[in-house]
Coordinates of C-alpha atoms and ligand atoms in Angstrom, one line a residue:
M24 CA 279.3 85.5 164.9
A25 CA 282.0 86.4 167.3
K26 CA 283.5 89.8 166.9
R27 CA 286.7 88.8 165.1
Y28 CA 288.6 90.2 162.2
Y29 CA 291.5 88.7 160.3
I30 CA 293.2 90.9 157.7
T31 CA 296.1 90.0 155.4
T32 CA 298.3 91.8 152.9
P33 CA 300.0 89.8 150.1
I34 CA 303.4 88.5 151.2
Y35 CA 305.6 90.8 149.1
Y36 CA 308.0 89.3 146.6
V37 CA 311.5 90.1 147.6
N38 CA 313.0 90.7 144.1
A39 CA 312.9 94.4 144.8
A40 CA 312.8 96.9 147.7
P41 CA 309.5 98.2 149.1
H42 CA 307.7 101.0 147.1
I43 CA 304.5 103.1 147.4
G44 CA 302.3 100.2 146.3
H45 CA 303.5 97.9 149.1
A46 CA 303.1 100.8 151.6
Y47 CA 299.6 101.6 150.5
T48 CA 298.3 98.0 150.8
T49 CA 300.0 97.6 154.2
I50 CA 298.7 101.0 155.5
V51 CA 295.1 100.1 154.4
A52 CA 295.4 96.8 156.3
D53 CA 296.6 98.6 159.3
V54 CA 293.8 101.2 159.1
L55 CA 291.3 98.3 158.9
K56 CA 292.8 96.5 161.9
R57 CA 292.6 99.7 163.9
F58 CA 289.1 100.4 162.8
Y59 CA 287.9 96.9 164.0
M60 CA 289.8 97.4 167.2
L61 CA 287.7 100.6 167.7
R62 CA 284.6 98.5 167.2
G63 CA 285.7 96.1 170.0
Y64 CA 286.8 93.3 167.7
E65 CA 289.5 90.8 168.4
T66 CA 291.9 91.3 165.4
F67 CA 294.8 89.6 163.7
F68 CA 296.9 91.2 161.0
L69 CA 299.4 89.2 158.9
T70 CA 302.0 90.4 156.4
G71 CA 305.3 89.0 155.3
T72 CA 307.5 88.1 152.3
D73 CA 307.4 85.6 149.5
E74 CA 310.9 84.2 149.0
H75 CA 311.0 81.4 146.5
G76 CA 311.1 81.0 142.7
D77 CA 313.6 81.6 139.9
K78 CA 313.3 85.4 139.9
I79 CA 314.8 85.4 143.3
V80 CA 317.6 83.1 142.2
A81 CA 318.3 85.5 139.3
A82 CA 318.1 88.6 141.6
A83 CA 320.5 87.0 144.1
K84 CA 322.9 86.1 141.4
E85 CA 322.9 89.6 140.1
A86 CA 323.6 90.9 143.7
G87 CA 326.4 88.3 144.0
E88 CA 324.8 86.6 147.0
T89 CA 323.4 83.2 147.9
P90 CA 319.6 83.1 147.6
Q91 CA 319.3 82.7 151.4
A92 CA 321.5 85.7 152.1
Y93 CA 319.6 87.7 149.5
V94 CA 316.1 87.0 150.8
D95 CA 317.3 87.6 154.4
R96 CA 318.5 91.1 153.4
I97 CA 315.5 92.1 151.3
S98 CA 312.9 90.6 153.7
S99 CA 314.4 92.7 156.5
L100 CA 313.9 95.9 154.4
F101 CA 310.2 95.2 154.5
R102 CA 310.1 94.1 158.1
N103 CA 312.0 97.2 159.2
L104 CA 309.9 99.6 157.2
W105 CA 306.6 98.7 158.8
P106 CA 307.2 100.1 162.3
K107 CA 308.3 103.3 160.7
L108 CA 304.9 103.6 159.1
N109 CA 303.3 102.8 162.4
I110 CA 302.0 99.4 161.1
I111 CA 300.9 97.1 163.9
N112 CA 300.9 93.7 162.3
D113 CA 300.6 90.7 164.6
H114 CA 302.9 88.4 162.7
F115 CA 305.5 88.6 159.9
I116 CA 305.6 85.4 157.9
R117 CA 308.4 84.4 155.5
T118 CA 307.9 81.5 153.1
T119 CA 311.4 80.2 154.0
D120 CA 310.1 79.7 157.6
L121 CA 310.2 76.0 158.6
E122 CA 306.6 76.1 159.8
H123 CA 305.4 77.4 156.5
K124 CA 307.3 74.7 154.5
K125 CA 305.7 72.0 156.6
V126 CA 302.2 73.4 156.0
V127 CA 302.8 73.6 152.2
Q128 CA 303.8 70.0 152.2
L129 CA 300.8 69.0 154.3
I130 CA 298.4 70.7 151.9
L131 CA 300.0 69.2 148.9
E132 CA 299.5 65.8 150.5
R133 CA 295.9 66.5 151.2
V134 CA 295.2 67.7 147.7
N135 CA 297.1 64.7 146.3
A136 CA 295.1 62.3 148.5
N137 CA 292.0 63.9 147.1
G138 CA 293.0 62.8 143.6
D139 CA 293.6 66.4 142.5
I140 CA 297.2 66.1 141.4
Y141 CA 298.4 64.2 138.3
F142 CA 301.8 63.9 136.5
S143 CA 302.0 64.7 132.9
E144 CA 304.4 65.7 130.1
Y145 CA 303.8 69.2 129.0
E146 CA 305.1 71.2 126.1
G147 CA 304.3 74.8 126.3
L148 CA 305.2 78.5 125.9
Y149 CA 307.0 79.6 129.0
C150 CA 307.8 83.1 130.1
F151 CA 310.9 83.1 132.4
G152 CA 310.0 86.6 133.7
C153 CA 306.5 85.4 134.9
E154 CA 307.8 81.9 135.8
R155 CA 304.8 80.4 134.1
F156 CA 303.5 78.8 131.0
Y157 CA 301.2 80.8 128.7
T158 CA 298.4 79.6 126.4
E159 CA 298.3 81.1 122.9
R160 CA 295.2 83.2 123.7
E161 CA 296.8 84.8 126.7
L162 CA 299.6 86.2 124.6
V163 CA 299.4 89.7 123.0
D164 CA 301.0 89.7 119.5
G165 CA 302.7 86.4 120.4
K166 CA 304.4 88.1 123.4
C167 CA 304.0 87.9 127.2
P168 CA 301.7 90.9 128.0
D169 CA 303.8 91.7 131.1
H170 CA 307.3 91.4 129.6
Q171 CA 306.7 92.1 125.9
K172 CA 308.9 89.1 125.2
E173 CA 308.2 86.1 123.1
P174 CA 307.9 83.1 125.4
E175 CA 310.1 80.1 124.8
V176 CA 308.9 76.6 123.9
I177 CA 309.9 74.2 126.6
K178 CA 309.0 70.5 127.2
E179 CA 308.8 69.3 130.8
A180 CA 307.2 66.5 132.8
N181 CA 305.4 68.1 135.7
Y182 CA 302.7 67.8 138.4
F183 CA 299.4 69.5 137.8
F184 CA 296.6 70.6 140.1
R185 CA 293.2 69.6 138.8
M186 CA 291.8 73.2 139.0
S187 CA 289.2 72.6 136.2
K188 CA 287.4 70.3 138.6
Y189 CA 286.4 73.3 140.8
Q190 CA 285.4 75.7 138.0
D191 CA 281.6 75.3 138.5
W192 CA 281.8 75.3 142.2
L193 CA 283.8 78.5 142.1
I194 CA 281.4 80.3 139.7
N195 CA 278.5 79.4 142.0
H196 CA 280.4 80.4 145.1
I197 CA 281.2 83.8 143.7
K198 CA 277.6 84.4 142.6
D199 CA 276.1 83.2 145.9
S200 CA 278.5 85.1 148.3
P201 CA 277.9 88.8 148.1
G202 CA 281.2 90.7 148.1
F203 CA 283.3 87.5 147.9
I204 CA 285.4 89.5 145.5
R205 CA 285.0 93.3 145.8
P206 CA 284.6 95.9 144.5
E207 CA 282.1 94.5 141.9
R208 CA 284.3 95.3 138.8
Y209 CA 286.9 92.7 140.0
K210 CA 284.2 90.1 140.6
N211 CA 283.1 90.6 137.1
E212 CA 286.6 90.3 135.8
V213 CA 287.0 87.0 137.5
L214 CA 283.6 85.7 136.3
S215 CA 284.4 86.7 132.8
F216 CA 287.7 84.8 132.9
L217 CA 285.7 81.8 134.3
S218 CA 283.3 81.9 131.3
D219 CA 286.1 80.0 129.4
P220 CA 287.1 76.5 130.4
L221 CA 289.6 76.7 133.3
E222 CA 292.9 75.0 132.7
D223 CA 294.7 72.9 135.3
L224 CA 297.6 74.5 137.1
C225 CA 301.2 73.3 136.8
I226 CA 302.4 73.3 140.4
S227 CA 305.9 71.9 140.2
R228 CA 309.3 72.8 138.8
P229 CA 312.0 70.2 138.2
K230 CA 315.0 70.6 140.5
S231 CA 317.2 70.3 137.5
R232 CA 316.0 73.8 136.4
L233 CA 315.2 75.3 139.8
D234 CA 316.1 74.1 143.3
W235 CA 315.2 77.2 145.3
G236 CA 311.8 76.1 146.6
I237 CA 309.8 73.7 148.8
P238 CA 310.3 70.1 147.7
L239 CA 307.1 68.2 146.8
P240 CA 306.4 65.7 149.5
F241 CA 305.7 62.9 147.0
D242 CA 308.6 63.5 144.6
D243 CA 311.9 64.9 145.7
N244 CA 313.0 65.7 142.2
Y245 CA 310.6 68.7 142.1
V246 CA 310.0 71.9 144.0
T247 CA 306.6 73.6 144.5
Y248 CA 305.5 76.3 142.0
V249 CA 306.0 79.7 143.8
W250 CA 302.3 80.7 143.7
F251 CA 301.1 77.4 145.2
D252 CA 303.6 77.9 147.9
A253 CA 302.9 81.6 148.6
L254 CA 299.1 81.6 148.8
I255 CA 299.3 79.0 151.6
N256 CA 300.9 81.6 153.9
Y257 CA 297.4 82.9 154.8
V258 CA 296.7 79.7 156.7
S259 CA 300.2 78.7 157.6
G260 CA 300.8 82.1 159.2
I261 CA 298.0 81.5 161.7
G262 CA 298.9 77.9 162.6
F263 CA 297.0 75.6 160.2
P264 CA 295.8 72.9 160.6
D265 CA 295.0 72.9 164.3
G266 CA 296.5 76.0 165.9
E267 CA 294.3 78.1 168.2
L268 CA 294.7 81.2 166.0
F269 CA 293.7 79.3 162.9
N270 CA 290.5 78.0 164.5
K271 CA 289.7 81.4 165.9
F272 CA 290.5 83.7 162.9
W273 CA 290.2 81.7 159.6
P274 CA 286.4 82.0 159.5
Y275 CA 286.9 85.8 159.4
A276 CA 289.6 86.0 156.8
E277 CA 289.8 89.2 154.7
H278 CA 292.5 89.3 152.0
L279 CA 293.7 92.7 150.6
V280 CA 295.5 92.8 147.3
A281 CA 296.4 95.0 144.4
K282 CA 294.6 94.3 141.1
D283 CA 297.7 92.7 139.4
I284 CA 297.4 89.6 141.5
L285 CA 293.6 89.2 141.2
K286 CA 293.8 85.9 139.3
P287 CA 295.9 83.8 141.8
H288 CA 293.8 85.1 144.7
G289 CA 290.4 85.0 143.0
I290 CA 290.8 81.7 141.2
Y291 CA 293.8 79.5 142.2
W292 CA 293.4 80.1 146.0
P293 CA 289.7 79.3 146.4
C294 CA 290.2 76.1 144.3
M295 CA 293.2 75.1 146.4
L296 CA 291.3 75.7 149.6
K297 CA 288.3 73.7 148.4
S298 CA 290.5 70.8 147.4
A299 CA 292.3 70.8 150.7
G300 CA 289.0 70.8 152.6
I301 CA 289.4 74.3 154.0
E302 CA 286.5 76.8 154.0
P303 CA 287.0 79.7 151.5
Y304 CA 288.1 83.2 152.8
Q305 CA 285.4 85.8 153.5
H306 CA 286.3 88.5 151.1
L307 CA 289.0 89.3 148.6
N308 CA 289.4 93.1 148.6
V309 CA 291.1 94.5 145.5
H310 CA 292.6 98.0 145.1
G311 CA 294.0 99.9 142.1
Y312 CA 297.4 101.4 141.3
W313 CA 299.1 104.7 142.3
N314 CA 300.4 106.5 139.2
I315 CA 303.2 108.9 140.2
N316 CA 302.9 112.3 138.6
E317 CA 306.6 113.1 138.3
G318 CA 305.9 116.6 137.1
K319 CA 304.5 117.4 140.5
M320 CA 307.3 115.8 142.6
S321 CA 310.4 117.6 143.7
K322 CA 313.8 116.5 142.4
S323 CA 316.9 115.6 144.3
L324 CA 320.2 115.6 142.3
G325 CA 318.1 115.3 139.1
N326 CA 316.1 112.3 140.3
V327 CA 312.4 112.5 141.1
V328 CA 311.9 112.0 144.8
R329 CA 310.2 108.7 145.7
P330 CA 306.9 108.9 147.5
L331 CA 308.2 107.0 150.5
D332 CA 310.9 109.6 151.1
L333 CA 308.1 112.1 151.7
V334 CA 307.2 110.5 155.0
G335 CA 310.4 111.9 156.4
I336 CA 309.8 115.3 155.0
Y337 CA 306.0 115.9 155.7
G338 CA 305.3 113.5 158.5
L339 CA 303.8 110.0 158.6
D340 CA 300.3 110.8 159.6
A341 CA 299.9 113.4 156.8
F342 CA 301.2 110.7 154.4
R343 CA 298.8 108.1 155.7
Y344 CA 295.9 110.6 155.5
F345 CA 296.7 111.5 152.0
L346 CA 296.8 107.9 150.7
L347 CA 293.4 107.1 152.3
R348 CA 291.7 110.3 151.4
E349 CA 292.9 110.5 147.9
M350 CA 292.3 107.0 146.5
V351 CA 288.8 105.7 145.8
F352 CA 289.3 102.1 146.9
G353 CA 289.4 99.9 143.8
L354 CA 290.3 102.6 141.3
D355 CA 293.7 104.0 140.2
S356 CA 294.8 107.3 141.7
E357 CA 297.5 109.8 141.0
F358 CA 300.2 110.5 143.5
S359 CA 302.0 113.8 143.6
E360 CA 303.8 115.8 146.2
E361 CA 301.9 118.9 145.2
A362 CA 298.6 117.2 146.0
L363 CA 300.0 116.0 149.3
V364 CA 301.1 119.5 150.3
G365 CA 297.7 120.8 149.3
R366 CA 295.9 118.3 151.6
I367 CA 298.2 119.1 154.5
N368 CA 297.6 122.8 154.3
S369 CA 293.9 122.7 153.7
D370 CA 292.5 119.6 155.5
L371 CA 295.1 119.2 158.2
A372 CA 296.6 122.6 159.1
N373 CA 293.7 124.8 158.2
D374 CA 290.6 122.7 159.1
L375 CA 291.5 120.3 161.8
G376 CA 294.6 121.9 163.2
N377 CA 293.0 125.3 163.4
L378 CA 289.9 123.9 165.0
L379 CA 291.8 122.2 167.7
H380 CA 294.0 125.2 168.4
R381 CA 291.3 127.8 168.7
S382 CA 289.1 125.5 170.8
M383 CA 291.8 124.8 173.3
T384 CA 292.9 128.4 173.4
M385 CA 289.4 129.4 174.4
V386 CA 289.0 126.7 177.0
Q387 CA 292.3 127.7 178.6
K388 CA 291.6 131.4 178.4
Y389 CA 288.0 131.5 179.6
L390 CA 287.7 128.4 181.8
G391 CA 291.3 127.7 182.9
G392 CA 291.4 124.4 181.0
H393 CA 288.3 122.9 182.8
V394 CA 285.2 122.2 180.8
P395 CA 282.0 121.9 182.8
E396 CA 280.2 118.5 182.5
K397 CA 276.7 119.8 183.4
V398 CA 275.3 122.3 181.0
D399 CA 272.0 123.6 179.8
P400 CA 272.0 123.0 176.1
Q401 CA 270.1 125.2 173.6
P402 CA 268.8 124.0 170.2
E403 CA 272.1 125.0 168.4
D404 CA 274.1 122.9 170.9
V405 CA 271.7 119.9 170.4
G406 CA 272.1 120.3 166.6
L407 CA 275.8 120.0 166.9
K408 CA 275.6 117.0 169.2
E409 CA 273.2 115.2 166.9
A410 CA 275.4 115.9 163.9
A411 CA 278.5 114.6 165.7
L412 CA 276.8 111.4 166.8
H413 CA 275.4 110.8 163.3
T414 CA 278.9 111.1 161.9
I415 CA 280.0 108.1 164.0
D416 CA 277.3 105.9 162.3
Q417 CA 278.1 107.2 158.8
Y418 CA 281.8 106.7 159.3
E419 CA 281.3 103.2 160.5
T420 CA 279.2 102.2 157.5
M421 CA 281.7 103.7 155.0
M422 CA 284.7 102.2 156.6
E423 CA 283.0 98.8 156.6
D424 CA 282.4 99.3 152.8
L425 CA 286.1 100.2 152.3
A426 CA 285.0 103.7 151.2
F427 CA 287.8 105.3 153.2
H428 CA 287.7 108.6 151.3
K429 CA 284.0 109.0 152.1
A430 CA 284.5 108.1 155.7
L431 CA 287.1 110.9 156.0
I432 CA 284.9 113.3 154.1
S433 CA 282.2 112.8 156.7
V434 CA 284.6 113.5 159.5
W435 CA 285.8 116.6 157.7
E436 CA 282.2 117.7 157.3
L437 CA 281.9 117.5 161.1
I438 CA 285.1 119.5 161.5
G439 CA 283.7 122.2 159.2
R440 CA 280.5 122.2 161.2
V441 CA 282.3 122.7 164.5
N442 CA 284.3 125.5 163.0
K443 CA 281.2 127.2 161.8
Y444 CA 279.5 126.7 165.2
I445 CA 282.4 128.5 166.8
D446 CA 282.1 131.4 164.3
T447 CA 278.3 131.7 164.9
M448 CA 278.4 131.2 168.7
A449 CA 281.3 133.6 169.1
P450 CA 282.5 132.4 172.5
W451 CA 284.7 135.5 172.8
V452 CA 281.5 137.6 173.0
L453 CA 279.8 135.1 175.4
A454 CA 282.9 135.3 177.7
K455 CA 281.9 138.9 178.4
T456 CA 278.2 138.6 178.4
D457 CA 276.8 135.1 179.2
R458 CA 278.8 132.7 181.3
P459 CA 276.3 129.8 181.2
R460 CA 276.1 129.9 177.4
L461 CA 279.9 130.1 177.1
E462 CA 280.2 126.9 179.2
S463 CA 277.6 125.0 177.2
V464 CA 279.2 126.1 173.9
L465 CA 282.7 125.1 174.9
H466 CA 281.4 121.8 176.3
H467 CA 279.8 120.9 173.0
I468 CA 283.0 121.9 171.1
I469 CA 285.2 119.7 173.3
E470 CA 282.8 116.7 173.1
S471 CA 282.8 117.0 169.3
L472 CA 286.6 117.1 169.3
K473 CA 286.7 113.9 171.4
I474 CA 284.6 112.1 168.8
I475 CA 286.8 113.5 165.9
S476 CA 289.9 112.3 167.7
V477 CA 288.6 108.7 167.9
L478 CA 287.4 108.7 164.3
I479 CA 290.8 109.8 162.9
W480 CA 292.8 107.3 165.0
P481 CA 292.8 104.4 162.5
V482 CA 294.3 106.7 159.8
M483 CA 296.4 109.0 161.9
P484 CA 297.1 107.2 165.2
A485 CA 299.9 109.4 166.5
S486 CA 298.1 112.6 165.9
A487 CA 294.8 111.3 167.3
E488 CA 296.6 110.2 170.5
R489 CA 298.3 113.6 170.9
M490 CA 294.9 115.2 170.4
Q491 CA 293.4 113.0 173.1
Q492 CA 296.3 113.9 175.5
Y493 CA 295.6 117.6 174.9
L494 CA 292.0 117.0 175.6
G495 CA 293.0 115.6 179.0
L496 CA 291.5 112.1 178.4
E497 CA 292.5 109.2 180.5
K498 CA 291.9 106.6 177.8
T499 CA 293.7 107.2 174.5
G500 CA 294.4 105.3 171.3
A501 CA 293.0 101.7 171.1
N502 CA 291.6 102.0 174.6
L503 CA 289.1 104.6 173.6
I504 CA 286.6 102.8 171.4
L505 CA 283.5 104.0 169.4
D506 CA 281.1 102.9 172.1
D507 CA 282.9 105.2 174.6
V508 CA 282.3 108.3 172.5
R509 CA 278.8 107.3 171.4
Q510 CA 277.8 108.2 174.9
W511 CA 278.0 112.0 174.9
G512 CA 280.0 113.3 177.8
R513 CA 281.0 110.0 179.3
Q514 CA 284.7 110.4 178.5
K515 CA 285.5 113.1 181.0
S516 CA 288.7 115.1 180.8
V517 CA 290.7 113.9 183.9
R518 CA 293.4 116.6 183.4
A519 CA 293.1 120.2 182.4
I520 CA 292.9 120.8 178.7
V521 CA 296.2 122.2 177.5
K522 CA 297.2 124.2 174.5
G523 CA 299.8 122.0 172.9
E524 CA 302.0 122.4 169.9
A525 CA 300.2 122.6 166.5
L526 CA 299.3 119.1 165.3
F527 CA 299.8 120.0 161.6
P528 CA 301.9 123.1 160.8
R529 CA 301.5 124.5 157.4
V530 CA 304.1 123.3 154.9
E531 CA 305.6 124.3 151.6
M532 CA 306.7 122.0 148.8
K533 CA 310.4 121.4 149.1
K534 CA 312.2 122.2 146.0
E535 CA 315.3 120.2 147.1
M536 CA 315.7 117.3 149.5
P537 CA 317.2 118.4 152.9
H538 CA 320.5 116.6 152.4
T539 CA 321.2 118.6 149.2
E540 CA 320.6 122.0 150.9
E541 CA 324.2 122.7 151.8
E542 CA 325.2 122.2 148.2
K543 CA 323.0 125.1 147.1
P544 CA 324.9 127.6 145.1
M545 CA 325.8 130.9 146.8
E546 CA 324.0 133.0 144.2
E547 CA 320.7 131.6 145.3
E548 CA 321.3 132.9 148.8
K549 CA 322.4 136.3 147.5
A550 CA 319.3 136.6 145.3
Q551 CA 317.3 136.8 148.5
L552 CA 319.1 139.8 149.8
I553 CA 317.6 143.2 149.1
S554 CA 319.4 146.5 148.9
F555 CA 318.9 149.4 151.3
N556 CA 317.2 151.3 148.5
E557 CA 314.8 148.5 148.0
F558 CA 314.0 148.4 151.7
Q559 CA 313.4 152.2 151.7
K560 CA 310.7 151.6 149.2
L561 CA 308.6 149.9 151.8
D562 CA 306.2 152.3 153.6
L563 CA 305.6 150.8 157.0
R564 CA 303.3 152.7 159.4
V565 CA 301.9 152.2 162.9
G566 CA 298.1 152.3 162.8
T567 CA 295.3 152.0 165.5
I568 CA 292.5 149.6 164.8
R569 CA 289.3 151.6 165.0
N570 CA 286.9 148.9 163.9
A571 CA 287.0 145.1 163.2
E572 CA 284.3 142.8 161.8
S573 CA 284.4 139.2 160.5
I574 CA 283.8 138.6 156.9
P575 CA 280.8 136.3 156.3
K576 CA 281.7 132.9 154.8
S577 CA 285.4 133.3 155.6
K578 CA 287.0 131.4 158.5
K579 CA 290.3 133.3 158.3
L580 CA 289.6 136.8 157.2
V581 CA 288.7 139.8 159.2
K582 CA 288.0 143.3 157.9
L583 CA 289.8 146.1 159.8
T584 CA 289.6 149.9 159.7
V585 CA 293.0 151.1 160.6
D586 CA 293.8 154.7 161.4
I587 CA 297.2 155.8 160.0
G588 CA 296.3 159.5 160.0
E589 CA 293.7 158.5 157.4
D590 CA 291.3 155.5 157.6
R591 CA 292.5 152.4 155.7
T592 CA 290.5 149.3 155.1
V593 CA 292.7 146.3 155.6
V594 CA 291.7 142.6 155.3
A595 CA 293.8 140.3 157.5
G596 CA 293.9 136.5 157.8
I597 CA 293.8 136.4 161.6
A598 CA 290.1 135.6 162.3
G599 CA 290.8 132.2 163.9
H600 CA 293.3 133.8 166.3
Y601 CA 291.7 137.0 167.4
S602 CA 288.1 137.9 168.0
P603 CA 287.1 141.3 166.5
E604 CA 286.6 142.7 170.0
E605 CA 290.2 141.9 171.0
L606 CA 291.5 143.8 168.0
V607 CA 289.8 147.1 168.4
G608 CA 292.2 149.6 170.0
K609 CA 295.3 147.6 169.2
Q610 CA 298.2 149.4 167.5
V611 CA 299.6 147.4 164.6
V612 CA 302.2 147.7 161.9
I613 CA 301.0 147.9 158.3
V614 CA 302.6 148.0 154.9
A615 CA 300.9 151.2 153.6
N616 CA 302.1 151.3 150.0
L617 CA 301.0 147.8 149.0
E618 CA 299.1 147.5 145.8
P619 CA 295.3 147.1 146.8
A620 CA 293.9 143.6 146.4
K621 CA 290.3 142.3 146.6
L622 CA 289.8 139.5 149.2
M623 CA 286.3 138.0 149.5
G624 CA 284.9 141.0 147.7
V625 CA 286.5 143.6 150.0
E626 CA 289.3 145.8 148.8
S627 CA 292.3 145.6 151.1
Q628 CA 294.5 148.8 151.2
G629 CA 297.5 147.5 152.9
M630 CA 298.8 144.5 154.9
I631 CA 299.1 143.9 158.7
L632 CA 302.4 142.4 159.8
A633 CA 302.2 139.4 162.1
A634 CA 304.4 136.6 163.4
E635 CA 303.5 133.0 163.0
D636 CA 304.7 129.9 164.9
E637 CA 303.2 126.6 165.6
T638 CA 301.0 128.0 168.4
G639 CA 299.3 130.6 166.3
I640 CA 299.5 134.1 164.6
Y641 CA 300.4 137.2 166.6
V642 CA 300.2 140.7 165.2
L643 CA 303.2 143.0 165.5
T644 CA 302.7 146.0 167.8
V645 CA 304.7 148.8 169.4
D646 CA 306.3 148.9 172.8
K647 CA 304.6 152.2 173.7
E648 CA 301.5 153.8 172.1
V649 CA 302.5 156.2 169.3
K650 CA 300.7 158.6 167.1
P651 CA 298.7 156.8 164.4
G652 CA 300.6 157.0 161.1
S653 CA 304.1 157.1 162.6
K654 CA 306.6 155.7 160.2
V655 CA 308.5 152.4 161.0
R656 CA 312.2 152.7 160.1
Ligands
ZN20 ZN1 306.2 87.4 131.3

């Protein structure tokens, strides 16, 4: 097998603007393409829009446009959205493309020549919302399950595709090809449906009723049923029947769909392919729905903010990370802004962002930005190296199985391990006592970071590339593949390692959308002012740090003994930014009359003041040393 990978999204129906569901499917396809690029595969990624059928005619009429003008407009909403989500599809297909129309007619001719199309009068129950006939047993309480409306009885002469002929073949194919439809639950759903006799598929609509479609090649009075037309995009989009791309990529076809369109993809499409003499696709990969928890989304002028708007507020990579980390592929998940903010602060700002920041700070401070390539590793260093290399293998297996959340968990386990290694090795101590050990420790930290940057690239491409630039690497993005980092130390930093801007600053959930900010009532601004009396209640003192020790099991907290005329125990969240040694002797400003609070089992009797920006946390100090306990006024 050649190393090739062909991934498709459904072509989206243009009767409405893009939403979170479209974005998720397309981002997953993008992540998969990028993952296979990292494995050295040749890849092709197809997406596009589905533009025929009477729902489009109805939507166009409502908008006061011709169908063509309407589909041009909505299709471009999709096409223009994808670059904003950093989607790197190789082609964007529209079912109104001339090439696609030709291929649909060619396949209809093949299927017809194979004796699989017949003409028949049909009277049935038709749902105009679904654009299809229903059988009695498919209805729920006599109504269309999707539209909760009673279908109408209509009588029509139409063309039918002899799908029933392929029922046994399809059942056997599904059973014989592991993962043909995955995850398993969707394979079972399709097999359960196939346990009843399969009915033939009506594949035409009389032009008298609908003329917005592709004419049947053998009867000009009819247009093609929209599903029969749409599914064919997966082969027309790569140049069926004899295009180079088709020959190259069709044997590696992977379809990605949401569960609502399981049946056309799991049943109609394989039967159509079989009849047309085309090999079936490799896998149908089916995901669940995002349920929006409106209670945990901010509001703008009374309306709940839409998930896609959050990209502009919190950043694209954080959004992509959240979607992949939060959903178990195949199951439904809940989307909320609150959960997104939580992930940004814990996983991105705290774990990854902090690791990168503290590592680069030390390399700059102790080694002038240059990490030695030859070191003498000790057992702890070898342990970290083995864990990092093992993570690559785990990640690869999980990504291949579409277990994106597990792949990311394994990367974050490595991030946690490197953070812990730093705490244990305490490079700030080694900097004063043991230069060779310092160099080996920093070498192992930086090599681990290189691996992490490659593993996060499919999900967070822009952040990964920035990280690789900070690390001084010559190859970045798609040029730096898994095989490169499997060889420890081979990707040398060609430039000095620099301390760049924070990759993921901490965020707070926005109560209002930015554009409504200026409309905020004045009272709200006033409410944030305090009176001079209130200010005077604050007892701010200058203190000298006499002792500092890290708190076991805490990455952030450090326990300080501060002399303000009396000794105070103060717990401060600055461990990632200062070593205990650096703190001793410093004069700081503390809030001396703050209610005591217990943090990690230690009672804190006050609070240290510090400034925070994207480069780190810096404690407030005085211009000239003063007597401990001096009041700040
Ligand atoms: Zn319906």
